[in-house]
C-alpha atoms as a PDB file:
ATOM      1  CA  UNK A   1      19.722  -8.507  -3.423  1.00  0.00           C
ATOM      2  CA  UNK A   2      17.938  -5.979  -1.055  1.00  0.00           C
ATOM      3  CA  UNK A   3      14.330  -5.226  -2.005  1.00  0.00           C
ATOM      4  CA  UNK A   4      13.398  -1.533  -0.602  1.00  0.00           C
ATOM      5  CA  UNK A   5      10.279  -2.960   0.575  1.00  0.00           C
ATOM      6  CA  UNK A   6       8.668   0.625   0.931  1.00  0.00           C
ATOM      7  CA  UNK A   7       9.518   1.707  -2.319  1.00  0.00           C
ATOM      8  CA  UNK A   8       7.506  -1.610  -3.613  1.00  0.00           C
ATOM      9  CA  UNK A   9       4.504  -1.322  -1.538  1.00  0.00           C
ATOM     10  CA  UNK A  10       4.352   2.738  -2.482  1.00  0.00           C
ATOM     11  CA  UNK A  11       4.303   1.454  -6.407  1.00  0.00           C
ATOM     12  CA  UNK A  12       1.924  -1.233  -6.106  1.00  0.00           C
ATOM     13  CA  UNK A  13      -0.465   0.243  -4.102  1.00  0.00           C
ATOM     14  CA  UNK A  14      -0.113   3.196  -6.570  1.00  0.00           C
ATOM     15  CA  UNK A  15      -0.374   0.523  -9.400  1.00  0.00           C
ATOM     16  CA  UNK A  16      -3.789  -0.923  -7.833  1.00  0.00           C
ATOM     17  CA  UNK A  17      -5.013   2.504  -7.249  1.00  0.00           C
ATOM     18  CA  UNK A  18      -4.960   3.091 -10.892  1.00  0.00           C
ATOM     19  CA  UNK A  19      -6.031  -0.142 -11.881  1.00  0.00           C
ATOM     20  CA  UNK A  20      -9.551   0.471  -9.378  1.00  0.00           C
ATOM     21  CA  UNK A  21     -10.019   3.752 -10.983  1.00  0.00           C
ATOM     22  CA  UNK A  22      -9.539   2.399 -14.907  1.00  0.00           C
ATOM     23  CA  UNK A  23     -11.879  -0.625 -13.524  1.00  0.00           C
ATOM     24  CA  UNK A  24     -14.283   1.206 -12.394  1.00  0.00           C
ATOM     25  CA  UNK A  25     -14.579   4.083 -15.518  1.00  0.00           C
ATOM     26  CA  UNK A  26     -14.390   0.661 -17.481  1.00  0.00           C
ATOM     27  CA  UNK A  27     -17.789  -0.576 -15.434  1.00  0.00           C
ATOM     28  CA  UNK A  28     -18.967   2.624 -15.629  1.00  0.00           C
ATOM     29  CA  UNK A  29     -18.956   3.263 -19.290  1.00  0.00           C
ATOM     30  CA  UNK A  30     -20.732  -0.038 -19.624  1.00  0.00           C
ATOM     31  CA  UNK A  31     -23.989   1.308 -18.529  1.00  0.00           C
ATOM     32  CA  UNK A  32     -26.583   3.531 -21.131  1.00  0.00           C
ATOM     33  CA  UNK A  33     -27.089   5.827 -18.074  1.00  0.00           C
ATOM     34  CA  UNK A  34     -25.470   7.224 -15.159  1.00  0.00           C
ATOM     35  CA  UNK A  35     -28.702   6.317 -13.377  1.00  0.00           C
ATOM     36  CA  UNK A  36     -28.858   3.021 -14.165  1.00  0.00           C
ATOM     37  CA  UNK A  37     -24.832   2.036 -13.005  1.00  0.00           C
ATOM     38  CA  UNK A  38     -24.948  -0.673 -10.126  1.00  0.00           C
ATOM     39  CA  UNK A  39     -22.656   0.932  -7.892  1.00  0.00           C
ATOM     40  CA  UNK A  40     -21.851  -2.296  -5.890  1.00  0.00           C
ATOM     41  CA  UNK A  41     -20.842  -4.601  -9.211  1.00  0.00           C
ATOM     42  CA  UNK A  42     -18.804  -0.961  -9.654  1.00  0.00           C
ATOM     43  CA  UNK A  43     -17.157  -1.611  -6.162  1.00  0.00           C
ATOM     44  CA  UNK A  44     -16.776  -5.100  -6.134  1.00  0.00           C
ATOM     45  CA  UNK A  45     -15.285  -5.343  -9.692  1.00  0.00           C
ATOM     46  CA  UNK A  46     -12.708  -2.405  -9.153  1.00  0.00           C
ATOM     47  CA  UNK A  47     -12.158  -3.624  -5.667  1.00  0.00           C
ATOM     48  CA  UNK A  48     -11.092  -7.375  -6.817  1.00  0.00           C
ATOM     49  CA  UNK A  49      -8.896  -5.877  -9.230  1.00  0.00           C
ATOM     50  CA  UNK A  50      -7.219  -3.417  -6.928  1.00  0.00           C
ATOM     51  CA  UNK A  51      -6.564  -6.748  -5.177  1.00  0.00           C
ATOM     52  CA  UNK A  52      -5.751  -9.140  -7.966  1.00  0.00           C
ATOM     53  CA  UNK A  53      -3.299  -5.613  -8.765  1.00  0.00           C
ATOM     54  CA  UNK A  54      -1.464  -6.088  -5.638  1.00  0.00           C
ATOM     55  CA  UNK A  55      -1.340 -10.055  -5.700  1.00  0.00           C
ATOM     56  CA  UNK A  56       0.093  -9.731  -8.974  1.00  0.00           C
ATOM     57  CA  UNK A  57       3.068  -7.155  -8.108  1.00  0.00           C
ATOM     58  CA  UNK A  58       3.781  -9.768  -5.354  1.00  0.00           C
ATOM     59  CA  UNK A  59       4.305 -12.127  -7.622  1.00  0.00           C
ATOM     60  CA  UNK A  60       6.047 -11.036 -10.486  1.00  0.00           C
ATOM     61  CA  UNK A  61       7.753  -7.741  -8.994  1.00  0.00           C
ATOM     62  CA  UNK A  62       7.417  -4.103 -10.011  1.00  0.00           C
ATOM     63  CA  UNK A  63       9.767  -2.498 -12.703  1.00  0.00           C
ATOM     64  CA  UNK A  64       9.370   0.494 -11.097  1.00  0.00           C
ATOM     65  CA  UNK A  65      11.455  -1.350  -8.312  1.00  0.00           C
ATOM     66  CA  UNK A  66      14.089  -2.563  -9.579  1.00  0.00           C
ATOM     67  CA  UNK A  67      16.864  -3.876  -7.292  1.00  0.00           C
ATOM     68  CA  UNK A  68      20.032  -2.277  -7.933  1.00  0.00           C
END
């Protein structure tokens, strides 16, 4: 079984990409005012699970590529 190794890191870096973005809207919305957000627990929070994203896709494999 051939993995299409550019196909995979396309999807999960797509699939991290949207995990940072619903992380940080997540973080976000936590806070009473937009003045009051801590912008660096927003980047560190959607930046470790962009990673843990990716680690994860390693691990257990994308459906979105599938081997054929």
């Amino acid at each position: 079984m051939k993995k299409d190794w550019k196909k995979f890191i396309i999807a999960a870096l797509i699939r991290a990409v949207r995990t940072l973005a619903q992380t940080a809207i997540a973080t976000i919305g936590t806070t009473a005012l937009i003045t009051e957000v801590d912008w660096r627990v927003v980047a560190s929070a959607s930046a470790l699970a962009a990673v843990l994203s990716i680690l994860t896709s390693v691990a257990t494999g994308l459906p979105e590529v599938e081997d054929k």
